[in-house]
CSV table of C-alpha atoms in Angstrom, one decimal:
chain,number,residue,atom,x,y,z
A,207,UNK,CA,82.4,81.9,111.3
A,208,UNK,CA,78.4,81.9,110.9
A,209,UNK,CA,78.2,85.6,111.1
A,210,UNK,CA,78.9,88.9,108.4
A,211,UNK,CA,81.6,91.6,109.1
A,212,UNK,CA,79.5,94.6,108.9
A,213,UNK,CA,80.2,98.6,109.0
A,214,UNK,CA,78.3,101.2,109.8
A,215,UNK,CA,77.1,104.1,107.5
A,216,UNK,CA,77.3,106.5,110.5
A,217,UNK,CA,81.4,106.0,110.0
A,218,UNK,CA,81.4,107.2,106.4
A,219,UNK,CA,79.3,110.5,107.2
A,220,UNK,CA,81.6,111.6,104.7
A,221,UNK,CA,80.4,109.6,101.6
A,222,UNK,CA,78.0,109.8,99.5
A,223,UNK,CA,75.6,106.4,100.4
A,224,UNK,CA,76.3,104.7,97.4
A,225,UNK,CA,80.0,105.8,97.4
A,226,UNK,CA,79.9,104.5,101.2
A,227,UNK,CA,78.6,100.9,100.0
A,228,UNK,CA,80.9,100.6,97.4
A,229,UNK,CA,84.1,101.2,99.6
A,230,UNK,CA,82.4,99.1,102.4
A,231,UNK,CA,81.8,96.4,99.9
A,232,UNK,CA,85.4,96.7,97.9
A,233,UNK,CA,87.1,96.4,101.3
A,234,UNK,CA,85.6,92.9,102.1
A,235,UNK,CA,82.8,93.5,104.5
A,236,UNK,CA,79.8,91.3,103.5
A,237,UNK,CA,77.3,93.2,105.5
A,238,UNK,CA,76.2,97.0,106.2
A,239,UNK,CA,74.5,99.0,109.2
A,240,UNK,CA,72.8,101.5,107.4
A,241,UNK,CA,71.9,104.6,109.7
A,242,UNK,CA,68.8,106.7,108.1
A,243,UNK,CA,69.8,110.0,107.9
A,244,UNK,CA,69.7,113.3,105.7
A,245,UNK,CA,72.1,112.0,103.2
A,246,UNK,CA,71.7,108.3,103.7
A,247,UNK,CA,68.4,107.2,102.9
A,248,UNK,CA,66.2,110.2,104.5
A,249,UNK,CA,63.0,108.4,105.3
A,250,UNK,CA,61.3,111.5,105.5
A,251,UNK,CA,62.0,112.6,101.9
A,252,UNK,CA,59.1,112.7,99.3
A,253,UNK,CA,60.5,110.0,97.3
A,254,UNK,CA,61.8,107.8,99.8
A,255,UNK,CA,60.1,104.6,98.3
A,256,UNK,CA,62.5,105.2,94.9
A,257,UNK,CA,65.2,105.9,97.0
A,258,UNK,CA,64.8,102.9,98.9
A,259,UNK,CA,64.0,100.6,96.1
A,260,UNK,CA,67.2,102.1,94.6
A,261,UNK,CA,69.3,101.3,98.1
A,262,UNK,CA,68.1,98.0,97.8
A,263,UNK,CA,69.2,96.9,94.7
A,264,UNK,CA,72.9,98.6,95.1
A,265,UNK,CA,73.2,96.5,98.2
A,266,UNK,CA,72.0,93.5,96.6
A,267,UNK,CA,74.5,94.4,93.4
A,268,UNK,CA,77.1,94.6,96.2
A,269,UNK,CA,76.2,91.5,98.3
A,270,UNK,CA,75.8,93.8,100.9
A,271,UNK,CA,73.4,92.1,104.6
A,272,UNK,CA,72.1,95.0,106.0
A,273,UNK,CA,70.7,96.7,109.6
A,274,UNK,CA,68.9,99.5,110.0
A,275,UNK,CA,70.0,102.0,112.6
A,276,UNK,CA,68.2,104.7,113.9
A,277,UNK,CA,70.6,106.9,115.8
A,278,UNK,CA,71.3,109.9,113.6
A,279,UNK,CA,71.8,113.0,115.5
A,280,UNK,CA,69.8,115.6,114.5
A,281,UNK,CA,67.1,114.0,111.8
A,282,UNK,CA,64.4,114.5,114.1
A,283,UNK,CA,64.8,118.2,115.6
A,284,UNK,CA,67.7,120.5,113.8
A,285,UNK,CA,68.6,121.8,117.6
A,286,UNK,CA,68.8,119.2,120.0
A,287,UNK,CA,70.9,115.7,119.4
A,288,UNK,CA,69.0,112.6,119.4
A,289,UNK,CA,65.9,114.4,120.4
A,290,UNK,CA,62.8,113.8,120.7
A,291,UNK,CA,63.5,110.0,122.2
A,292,UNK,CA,61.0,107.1,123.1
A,293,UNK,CA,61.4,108.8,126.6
A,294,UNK,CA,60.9,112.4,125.6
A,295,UNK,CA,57.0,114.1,126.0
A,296,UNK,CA,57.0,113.8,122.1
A,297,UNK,CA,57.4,110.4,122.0
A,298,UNK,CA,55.2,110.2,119.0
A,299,UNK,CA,57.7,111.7,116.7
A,300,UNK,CA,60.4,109.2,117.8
A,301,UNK,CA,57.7,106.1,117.5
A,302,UNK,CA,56.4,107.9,113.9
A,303,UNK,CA,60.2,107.2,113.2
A,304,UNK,CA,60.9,104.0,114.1
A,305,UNK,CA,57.9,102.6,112.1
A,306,UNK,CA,59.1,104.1,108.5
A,307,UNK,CA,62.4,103.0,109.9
A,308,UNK,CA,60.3,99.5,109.8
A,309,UNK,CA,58.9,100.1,106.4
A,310,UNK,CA,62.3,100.9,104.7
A,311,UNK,CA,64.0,97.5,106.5
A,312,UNK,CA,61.3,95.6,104.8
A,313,UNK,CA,62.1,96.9,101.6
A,314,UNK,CA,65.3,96.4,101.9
A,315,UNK,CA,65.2,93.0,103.3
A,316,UNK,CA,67.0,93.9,106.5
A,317,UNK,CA,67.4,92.0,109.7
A,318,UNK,CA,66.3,94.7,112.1
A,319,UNK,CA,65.7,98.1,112.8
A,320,UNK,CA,68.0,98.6,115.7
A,321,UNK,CA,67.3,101.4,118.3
A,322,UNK,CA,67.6,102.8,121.5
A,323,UNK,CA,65.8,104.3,124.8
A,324,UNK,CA,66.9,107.7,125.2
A,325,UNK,CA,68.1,109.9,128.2
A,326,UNK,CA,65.7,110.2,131.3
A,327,UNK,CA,65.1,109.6,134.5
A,328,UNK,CA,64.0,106.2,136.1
A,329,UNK,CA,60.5,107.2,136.6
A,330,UNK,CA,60.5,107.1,132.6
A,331,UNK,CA,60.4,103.8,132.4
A,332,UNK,CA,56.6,103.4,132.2
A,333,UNK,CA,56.3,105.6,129.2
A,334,UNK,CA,59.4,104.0,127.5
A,335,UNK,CA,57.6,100.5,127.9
A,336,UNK,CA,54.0,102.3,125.9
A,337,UNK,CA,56.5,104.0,123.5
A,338,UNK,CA,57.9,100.3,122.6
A,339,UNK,CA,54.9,98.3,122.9
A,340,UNK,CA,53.5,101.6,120.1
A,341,UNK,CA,56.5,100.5,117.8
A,342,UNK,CA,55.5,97.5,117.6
A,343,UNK,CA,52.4,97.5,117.1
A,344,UNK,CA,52.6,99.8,114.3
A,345,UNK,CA,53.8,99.1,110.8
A,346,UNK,CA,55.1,95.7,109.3
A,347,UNK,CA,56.1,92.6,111.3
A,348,UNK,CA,60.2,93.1,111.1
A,349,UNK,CA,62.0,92.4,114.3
A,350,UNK,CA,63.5,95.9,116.4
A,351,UNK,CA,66.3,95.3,118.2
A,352,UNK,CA,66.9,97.3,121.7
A,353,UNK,CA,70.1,98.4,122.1
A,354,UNK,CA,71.6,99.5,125.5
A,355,UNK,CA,73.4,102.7,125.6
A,356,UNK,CA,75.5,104.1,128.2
A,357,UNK,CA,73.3,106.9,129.9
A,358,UNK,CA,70.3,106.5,128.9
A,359,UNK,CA,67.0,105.0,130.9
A,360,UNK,CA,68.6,101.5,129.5
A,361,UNK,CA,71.7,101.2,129.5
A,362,UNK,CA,72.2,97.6,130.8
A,363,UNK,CA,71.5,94.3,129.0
A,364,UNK,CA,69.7,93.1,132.4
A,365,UNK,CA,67.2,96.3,131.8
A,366,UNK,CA,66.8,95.7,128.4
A,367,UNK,CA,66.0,92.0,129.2
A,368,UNK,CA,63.9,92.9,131.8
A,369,UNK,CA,61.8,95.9,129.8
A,370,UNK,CA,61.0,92.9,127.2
A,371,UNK,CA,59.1,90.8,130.0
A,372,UNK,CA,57.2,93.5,131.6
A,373,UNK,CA,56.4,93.6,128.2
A,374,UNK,CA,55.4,90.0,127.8
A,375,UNK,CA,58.4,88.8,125.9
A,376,UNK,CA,57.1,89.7,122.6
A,377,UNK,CA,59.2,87.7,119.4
A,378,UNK,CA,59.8,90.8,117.4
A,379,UNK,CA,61.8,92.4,120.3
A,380,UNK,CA,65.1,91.3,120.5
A,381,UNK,CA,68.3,92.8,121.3
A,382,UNK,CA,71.2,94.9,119.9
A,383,UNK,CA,74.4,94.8,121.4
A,384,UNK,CA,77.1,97.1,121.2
A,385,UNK,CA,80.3,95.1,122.6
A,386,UNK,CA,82.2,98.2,123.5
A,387,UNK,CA,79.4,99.3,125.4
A,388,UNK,CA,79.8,96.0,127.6
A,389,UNK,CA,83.2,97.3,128.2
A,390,UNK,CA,81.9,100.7,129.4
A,391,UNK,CA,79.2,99.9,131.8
A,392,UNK,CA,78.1,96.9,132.1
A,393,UNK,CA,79.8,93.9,135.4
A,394,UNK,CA,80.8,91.8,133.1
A,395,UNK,CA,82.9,90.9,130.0
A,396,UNK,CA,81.4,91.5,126.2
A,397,UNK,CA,81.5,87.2,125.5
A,398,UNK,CA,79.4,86.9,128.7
A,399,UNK,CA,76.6,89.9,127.5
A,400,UNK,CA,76.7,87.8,124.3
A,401,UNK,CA,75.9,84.9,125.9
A,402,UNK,CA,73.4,86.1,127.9
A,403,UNK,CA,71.7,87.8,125.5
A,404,UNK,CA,71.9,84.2,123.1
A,405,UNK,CA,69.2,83.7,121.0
A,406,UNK,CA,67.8,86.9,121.8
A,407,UNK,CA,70.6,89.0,119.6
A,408,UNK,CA,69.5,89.8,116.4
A,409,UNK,CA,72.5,92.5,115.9
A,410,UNK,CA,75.7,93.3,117.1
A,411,UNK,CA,77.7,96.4,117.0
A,412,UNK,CA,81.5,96.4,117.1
A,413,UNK,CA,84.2,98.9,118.2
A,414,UNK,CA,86.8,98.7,121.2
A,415,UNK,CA,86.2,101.2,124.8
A,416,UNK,CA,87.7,101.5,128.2
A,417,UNK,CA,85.7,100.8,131.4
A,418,UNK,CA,83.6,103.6,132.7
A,419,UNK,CA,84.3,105.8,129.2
A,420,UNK,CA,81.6,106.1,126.4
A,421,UNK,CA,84.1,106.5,123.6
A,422,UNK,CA,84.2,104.4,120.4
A,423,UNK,CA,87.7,103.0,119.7
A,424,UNK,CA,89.4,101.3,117.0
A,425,UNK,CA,89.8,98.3,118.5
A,426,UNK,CA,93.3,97.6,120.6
A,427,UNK,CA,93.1,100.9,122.2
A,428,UNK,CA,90.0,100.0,124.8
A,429,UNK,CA,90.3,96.9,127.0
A,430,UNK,CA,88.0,94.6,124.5
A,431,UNK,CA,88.8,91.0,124.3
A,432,UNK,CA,88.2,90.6,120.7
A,433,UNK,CA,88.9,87.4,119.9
A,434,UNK,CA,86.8,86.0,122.9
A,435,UNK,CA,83.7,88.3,121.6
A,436,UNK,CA,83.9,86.6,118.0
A,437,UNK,CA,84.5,83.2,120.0
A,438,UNK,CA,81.0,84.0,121.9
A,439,UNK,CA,79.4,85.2,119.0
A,440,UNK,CA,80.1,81.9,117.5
A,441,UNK,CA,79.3,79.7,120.2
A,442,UNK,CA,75.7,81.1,120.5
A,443,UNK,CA,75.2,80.0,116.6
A,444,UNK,CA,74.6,83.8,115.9
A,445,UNK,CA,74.2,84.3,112.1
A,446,UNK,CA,73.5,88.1,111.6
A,447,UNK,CA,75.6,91.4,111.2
A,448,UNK,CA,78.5,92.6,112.9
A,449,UNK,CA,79.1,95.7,112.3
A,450,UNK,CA,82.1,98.1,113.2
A,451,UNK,CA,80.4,101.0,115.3
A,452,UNK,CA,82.7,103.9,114.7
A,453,UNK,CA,80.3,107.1,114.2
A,454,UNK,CA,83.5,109.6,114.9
A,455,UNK,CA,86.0,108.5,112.7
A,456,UNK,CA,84.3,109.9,109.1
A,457,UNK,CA,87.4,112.0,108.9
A,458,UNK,CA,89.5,109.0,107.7
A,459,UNK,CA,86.9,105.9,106.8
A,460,UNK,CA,88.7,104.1,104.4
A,461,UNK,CA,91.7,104.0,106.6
A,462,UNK,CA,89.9,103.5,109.5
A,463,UNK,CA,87.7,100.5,108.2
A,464,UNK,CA,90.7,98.5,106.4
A,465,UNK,CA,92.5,98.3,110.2
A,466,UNK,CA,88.9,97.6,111.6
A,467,UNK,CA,88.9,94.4,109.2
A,468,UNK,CA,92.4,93.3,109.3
A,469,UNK,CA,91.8,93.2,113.5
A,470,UNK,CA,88.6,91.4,112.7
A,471,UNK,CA,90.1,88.8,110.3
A,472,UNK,CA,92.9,88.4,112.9
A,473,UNK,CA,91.1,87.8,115.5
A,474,UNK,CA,88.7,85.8,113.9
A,475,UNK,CA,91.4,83.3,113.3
A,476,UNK,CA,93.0,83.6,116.7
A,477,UNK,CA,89.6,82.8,118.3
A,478,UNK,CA,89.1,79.7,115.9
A,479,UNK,CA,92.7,78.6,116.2
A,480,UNK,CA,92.3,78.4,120.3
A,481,UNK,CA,89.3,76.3,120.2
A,482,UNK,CA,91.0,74.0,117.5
A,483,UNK,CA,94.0,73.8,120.1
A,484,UNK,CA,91.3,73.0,122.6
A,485,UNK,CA,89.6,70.6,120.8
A,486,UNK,CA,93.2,68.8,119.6
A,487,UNK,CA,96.4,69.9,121.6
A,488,UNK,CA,98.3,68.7,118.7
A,489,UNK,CA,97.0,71.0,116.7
A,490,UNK,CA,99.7,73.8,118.6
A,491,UNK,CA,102.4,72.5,116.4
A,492,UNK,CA,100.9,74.0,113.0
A,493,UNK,CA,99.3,77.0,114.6
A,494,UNK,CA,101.6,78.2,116.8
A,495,UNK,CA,104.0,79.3,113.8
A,496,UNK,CA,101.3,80.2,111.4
A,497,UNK,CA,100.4,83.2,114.2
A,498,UNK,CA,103.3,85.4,112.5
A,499,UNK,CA,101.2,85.2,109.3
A,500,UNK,CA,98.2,85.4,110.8
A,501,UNK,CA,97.8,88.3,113.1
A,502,UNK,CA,101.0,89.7,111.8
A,503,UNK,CA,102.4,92.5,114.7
A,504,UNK,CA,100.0,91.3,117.3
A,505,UNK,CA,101.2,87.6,117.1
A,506,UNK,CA,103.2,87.5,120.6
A,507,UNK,CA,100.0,88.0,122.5
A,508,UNK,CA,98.5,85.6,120.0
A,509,UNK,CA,101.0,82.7,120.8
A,510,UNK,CA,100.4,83.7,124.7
A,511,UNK,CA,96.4,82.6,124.0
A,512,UNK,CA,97.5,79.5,122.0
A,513,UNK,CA,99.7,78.6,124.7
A,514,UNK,CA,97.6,79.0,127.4
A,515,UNK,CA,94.9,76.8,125.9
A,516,UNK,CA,97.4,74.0,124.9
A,517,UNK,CA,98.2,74.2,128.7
A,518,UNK,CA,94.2,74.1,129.5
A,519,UNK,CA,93.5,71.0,128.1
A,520,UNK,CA,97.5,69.0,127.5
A,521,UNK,CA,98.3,65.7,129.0
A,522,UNK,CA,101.6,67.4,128.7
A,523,UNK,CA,101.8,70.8,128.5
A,524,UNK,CA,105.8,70.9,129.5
A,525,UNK,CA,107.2,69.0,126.9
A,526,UNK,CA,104.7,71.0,124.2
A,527,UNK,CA,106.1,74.7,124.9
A,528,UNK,CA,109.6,72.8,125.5
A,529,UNK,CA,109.3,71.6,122.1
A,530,UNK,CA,107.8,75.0,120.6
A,531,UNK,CA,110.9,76.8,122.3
A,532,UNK,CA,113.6,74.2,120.6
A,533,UNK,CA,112.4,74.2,117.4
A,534,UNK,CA,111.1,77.4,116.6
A,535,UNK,CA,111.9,80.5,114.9
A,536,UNK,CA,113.3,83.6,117.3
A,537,UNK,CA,109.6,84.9,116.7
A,538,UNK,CA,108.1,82.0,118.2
A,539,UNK,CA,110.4,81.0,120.9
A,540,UNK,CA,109.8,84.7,122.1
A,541,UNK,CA,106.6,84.2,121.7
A,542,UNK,CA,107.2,80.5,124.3
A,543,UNK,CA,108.8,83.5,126.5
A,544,UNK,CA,106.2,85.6,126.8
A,545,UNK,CA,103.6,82.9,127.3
A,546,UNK,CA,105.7,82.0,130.3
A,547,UNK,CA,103.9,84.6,132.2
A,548,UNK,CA,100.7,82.6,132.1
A,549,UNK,CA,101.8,78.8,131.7
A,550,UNK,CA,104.8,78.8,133.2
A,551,UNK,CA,104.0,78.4,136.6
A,552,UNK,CA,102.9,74.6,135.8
A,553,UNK,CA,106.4,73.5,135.6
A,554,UNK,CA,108.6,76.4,137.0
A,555,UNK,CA,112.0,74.5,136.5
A,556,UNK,CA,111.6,73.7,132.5
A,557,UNK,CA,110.3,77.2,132.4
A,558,UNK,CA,113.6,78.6,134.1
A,559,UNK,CA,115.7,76.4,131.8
A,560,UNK,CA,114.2,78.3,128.8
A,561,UNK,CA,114.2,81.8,130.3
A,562,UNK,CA,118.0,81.0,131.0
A,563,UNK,CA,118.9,79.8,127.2
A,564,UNK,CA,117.4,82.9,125.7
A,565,UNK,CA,119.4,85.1,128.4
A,566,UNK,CA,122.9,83.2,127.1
A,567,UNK,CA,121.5,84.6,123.9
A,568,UNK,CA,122.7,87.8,121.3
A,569,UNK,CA,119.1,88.0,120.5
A,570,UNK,CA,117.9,91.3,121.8
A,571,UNK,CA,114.3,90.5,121.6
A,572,UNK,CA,115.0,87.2,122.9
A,573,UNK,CA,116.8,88.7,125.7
A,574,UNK,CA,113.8,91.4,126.7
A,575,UNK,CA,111.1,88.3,126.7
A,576,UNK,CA,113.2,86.4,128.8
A,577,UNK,CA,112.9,89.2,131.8
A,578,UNK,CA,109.4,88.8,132.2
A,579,UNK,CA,107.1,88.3,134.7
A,580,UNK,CA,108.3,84.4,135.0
A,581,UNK,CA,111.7,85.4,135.8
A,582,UNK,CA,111.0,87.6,138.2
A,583,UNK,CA,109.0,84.8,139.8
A,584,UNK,CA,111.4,81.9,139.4
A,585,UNK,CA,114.4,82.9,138.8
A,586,UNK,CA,117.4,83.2,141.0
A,587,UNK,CA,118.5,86.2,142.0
A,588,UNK,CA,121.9,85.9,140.7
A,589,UNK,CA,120.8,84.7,137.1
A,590,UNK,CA,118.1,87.7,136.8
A,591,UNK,CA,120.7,90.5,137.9
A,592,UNK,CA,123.2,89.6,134.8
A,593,UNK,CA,120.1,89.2,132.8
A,594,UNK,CA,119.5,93.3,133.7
A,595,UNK,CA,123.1,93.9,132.9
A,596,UNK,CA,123.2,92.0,129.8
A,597,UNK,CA,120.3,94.6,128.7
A,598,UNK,CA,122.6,97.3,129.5
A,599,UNK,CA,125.2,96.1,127.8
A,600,UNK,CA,122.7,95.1,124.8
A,601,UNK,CA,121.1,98.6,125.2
A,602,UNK,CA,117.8,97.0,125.6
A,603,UNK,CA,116.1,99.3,127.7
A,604,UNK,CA,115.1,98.4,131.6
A,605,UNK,CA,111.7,99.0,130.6
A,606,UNK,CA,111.6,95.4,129.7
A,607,UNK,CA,112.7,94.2,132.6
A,608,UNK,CA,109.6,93.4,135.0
A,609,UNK,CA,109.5,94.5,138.4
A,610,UNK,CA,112.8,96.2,138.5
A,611,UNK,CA,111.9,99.1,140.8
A,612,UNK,CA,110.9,96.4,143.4
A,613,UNK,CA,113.5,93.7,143.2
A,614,UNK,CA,116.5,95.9,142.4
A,615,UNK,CA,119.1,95.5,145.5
A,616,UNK,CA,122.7,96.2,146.9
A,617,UNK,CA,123.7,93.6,144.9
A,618,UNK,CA,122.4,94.8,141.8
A,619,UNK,CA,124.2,98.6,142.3
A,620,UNK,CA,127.1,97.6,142.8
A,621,UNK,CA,127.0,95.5,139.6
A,622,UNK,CA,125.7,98.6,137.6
A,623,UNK,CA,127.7,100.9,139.2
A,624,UNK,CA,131.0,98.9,138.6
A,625,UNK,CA,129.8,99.0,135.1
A,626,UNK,CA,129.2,102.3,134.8
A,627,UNK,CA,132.9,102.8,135.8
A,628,UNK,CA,134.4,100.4,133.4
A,629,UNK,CA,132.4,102.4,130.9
A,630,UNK,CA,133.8,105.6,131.9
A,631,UNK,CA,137.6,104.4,132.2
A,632,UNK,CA,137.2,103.2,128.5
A,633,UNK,CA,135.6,106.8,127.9
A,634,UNK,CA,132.5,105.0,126.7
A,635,UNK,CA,129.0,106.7,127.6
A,636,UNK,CA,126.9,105.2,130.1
A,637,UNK,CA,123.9,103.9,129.0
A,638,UNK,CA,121.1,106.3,130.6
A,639,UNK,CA,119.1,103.3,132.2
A,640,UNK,CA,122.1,102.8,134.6
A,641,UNK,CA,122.5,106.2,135.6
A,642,UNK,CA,118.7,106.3,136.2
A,643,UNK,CA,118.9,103.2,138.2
A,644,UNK,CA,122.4,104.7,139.9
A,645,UNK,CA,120.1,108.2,140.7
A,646,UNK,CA,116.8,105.8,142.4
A,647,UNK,CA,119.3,104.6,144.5
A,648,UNK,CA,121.2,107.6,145.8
């Protein structure tokens, strides 16, 4: 990795700024985003030069990189959030901003002053471009780095691109990208925005969203690829901060920033183990195991990645999962089950002889992998109908079972329901999945 595991300051609204750092730091982040604000480095206070002289030597005690960020809600005007903005009538006070925001990055030896356009309407956009072009040319030469935002005038990486040529593609505007914010609005995927942006991206803000939703996530609750975004961020050679962007979760910071860097470290070695697969298919057999260790409860979909490279780029891919299956641990050959969803359709049979092993199985997670996707695309009827009763019987619920509302027939009923009266004659319950089934039916 060529790049530092930031967090931002705006998460830890909480903290006192030095106590903020020092968690930040003890936690194993090797960068900061460091929002100026009332409490955290106030840039209008009267003795912000000491106070910024001493905020740069605690983050150089700490090994801390560092961004500045300028989106602190209500530093500007006590009444109205985020106001006034580069697109406001009062510009000036936004621009005044931004350039001691400038000042205080230079003292601290930071890599940008990151900031954004503001809410207006499109014919805004000619005053947004003079109240940019003003930034920078006011104050020292330190790079600013535009950051799309959901909403506002640019909100798009192709209008933030296209703001910096109408303003003749000046060096010291570069871009800030927010990857959840790729997820929210923009047509394509956060590792393509990366990529587009390349050399361009002078800081990067993480945190997870959903499409069409402006709400900062931990990550795994949006729809962000992770590991593919830290795979993009390395393939553009991109050596600056990444820093978790989660301005709503003060409540619980600590907490909330040791998941935030377990899910980065893991996926930080997910997205390095797929391009070693990639680059040597051989290297499956040493990393396909180690993904219990690595990514801990997430390491099923982890396998499903490694496997679905190996079969990318394998002179062989059939005998590989074959071989992963036959020798692995129950973690890992239902981790081979699961990635059948994806690979298996290369060599249906071999896949179907593995589905049909794990079924003849006691292994209940075994068992639930094996009724998959896969199966319901390859195997035979008869084989997946006593895999759903063997999940009865196991008490592994139907939920596992894919496509069970659409492929359940005759056949299948009278199965169930001839178990449902063995059950009964033995005065046994019956299981609630099989009357549910029973009830669809009727």
């Amino acid at each position: 990795m060529t790049f530092h595991f930031g967090y931002g300051t705006n998460g830890f609204a909480n903290h006192r700024l030095d106590d903020a750092l020092a968690v930040i730091a003890d936690l194993g982040y090797t960068a900061v985003a460091l929002t100026l604000d009332h409490h955290h480095l106030d840039p209008f206070a009267d003795d912000v030069v000491k106070q910024t002289e001493r905020v740069a030597a605690r983050l150089h005690e700490l090994g801390l990189r560092v961004v500045v960020e300028t989106g602190a809600r209500y530093l500007l005007d006590p009444r109205r959030k985020h106001h006034p903005t580069l697109v406001s009538e009062d510009q000036a006070v936004r621009v005044d901003f931004l350039v001691r925001a400038k000042q205080i990055a230079l003292e601290l030896g930071a890599d940008c002053v990151s900031f954004w356009s503001g809410v207006g309407s499109p014919e805004a956009w000619d005053h947004l471009k003079s109240g940019v072009a003003a930034v920078l040319e006011s104050g020292p030469s330190v790079p600013i780095g535009l950051e799309p935002e959901p909403g506002m005038v640019v909100q798009r990486l192709d209008q933030a691109l296209r703001l910096r040529t109408e303003l003749g593609n000046p060096d010291l505007l570069r871009i800030t990208l927010d990857v959840g914010h790729c997820v929210a609005v923009e047509p394509q995927d956060a590792a393509a925005c990366i990529r587009q942006a390349g050399e361009l991206l002078v800081n990067v803000q993480l945190d997870d969203m959903l499409p069409g939703v402006h709400e900062h996530l931990e990550f795994g609750e949006g729809q962000l690829d992770l590991p593919a975004t830290l795979a993009a961020l390395t393939g553009i050679g991109y050596t600056g901060v990444a820093a978790v962007e989660l301005p709503r979760h003060s409540h619980a910071a600590p907490d909330v920033a040791t998941r935030a860097l377990r899910a980065l470290r893991a996926a930080e070695w997910l997205a390095d183990a797929e391009r070693a697969v990639r680059a040597d298919p051989g290297a499956i057999d040493t990393l396909f195991p180690a993904a219990g260790r690595a990514v801990g409860a997430g390491q099923d979909a982890a396998r499903v990645r490694l496997l679905t490279a190996f079969a990318d780029v394998s002179d062989d891919p059939v005998d590989g999962f074959t071989r992963l299956y036959r020798y692995g641990t129950s973690a890992e050959r239902r981790g081979v089950l699961r990635g059948l969803a994806e690979v298996g359709d290369c060599a249906p049979a071999a896949g179907v002889a593995l589905v049909e092993d794990a079924l003849r199985s006691n292994e209940t997670d075994l068992v639930a992998a094996a009724l998959g996707p896969f199966a319901t695309r390859h195997l035979g009827r008869h084989a997946w109908r006593h895999g759903v009763l063997k999940c009865l019987f196991m008490g592994i619920p139907l939920t596992v079972v894919d496509g069970l509302d659409r492929h359940s027939d005759a056949e299948l009923l009278r199965m169930v329901a001839a178990f449902a009266d063995e059950r009964r004659a033995a005065g046994r319950p019956v299981p609630a999945d099989a009357l549910a089934l029973l009830g669809k039916a009727s």
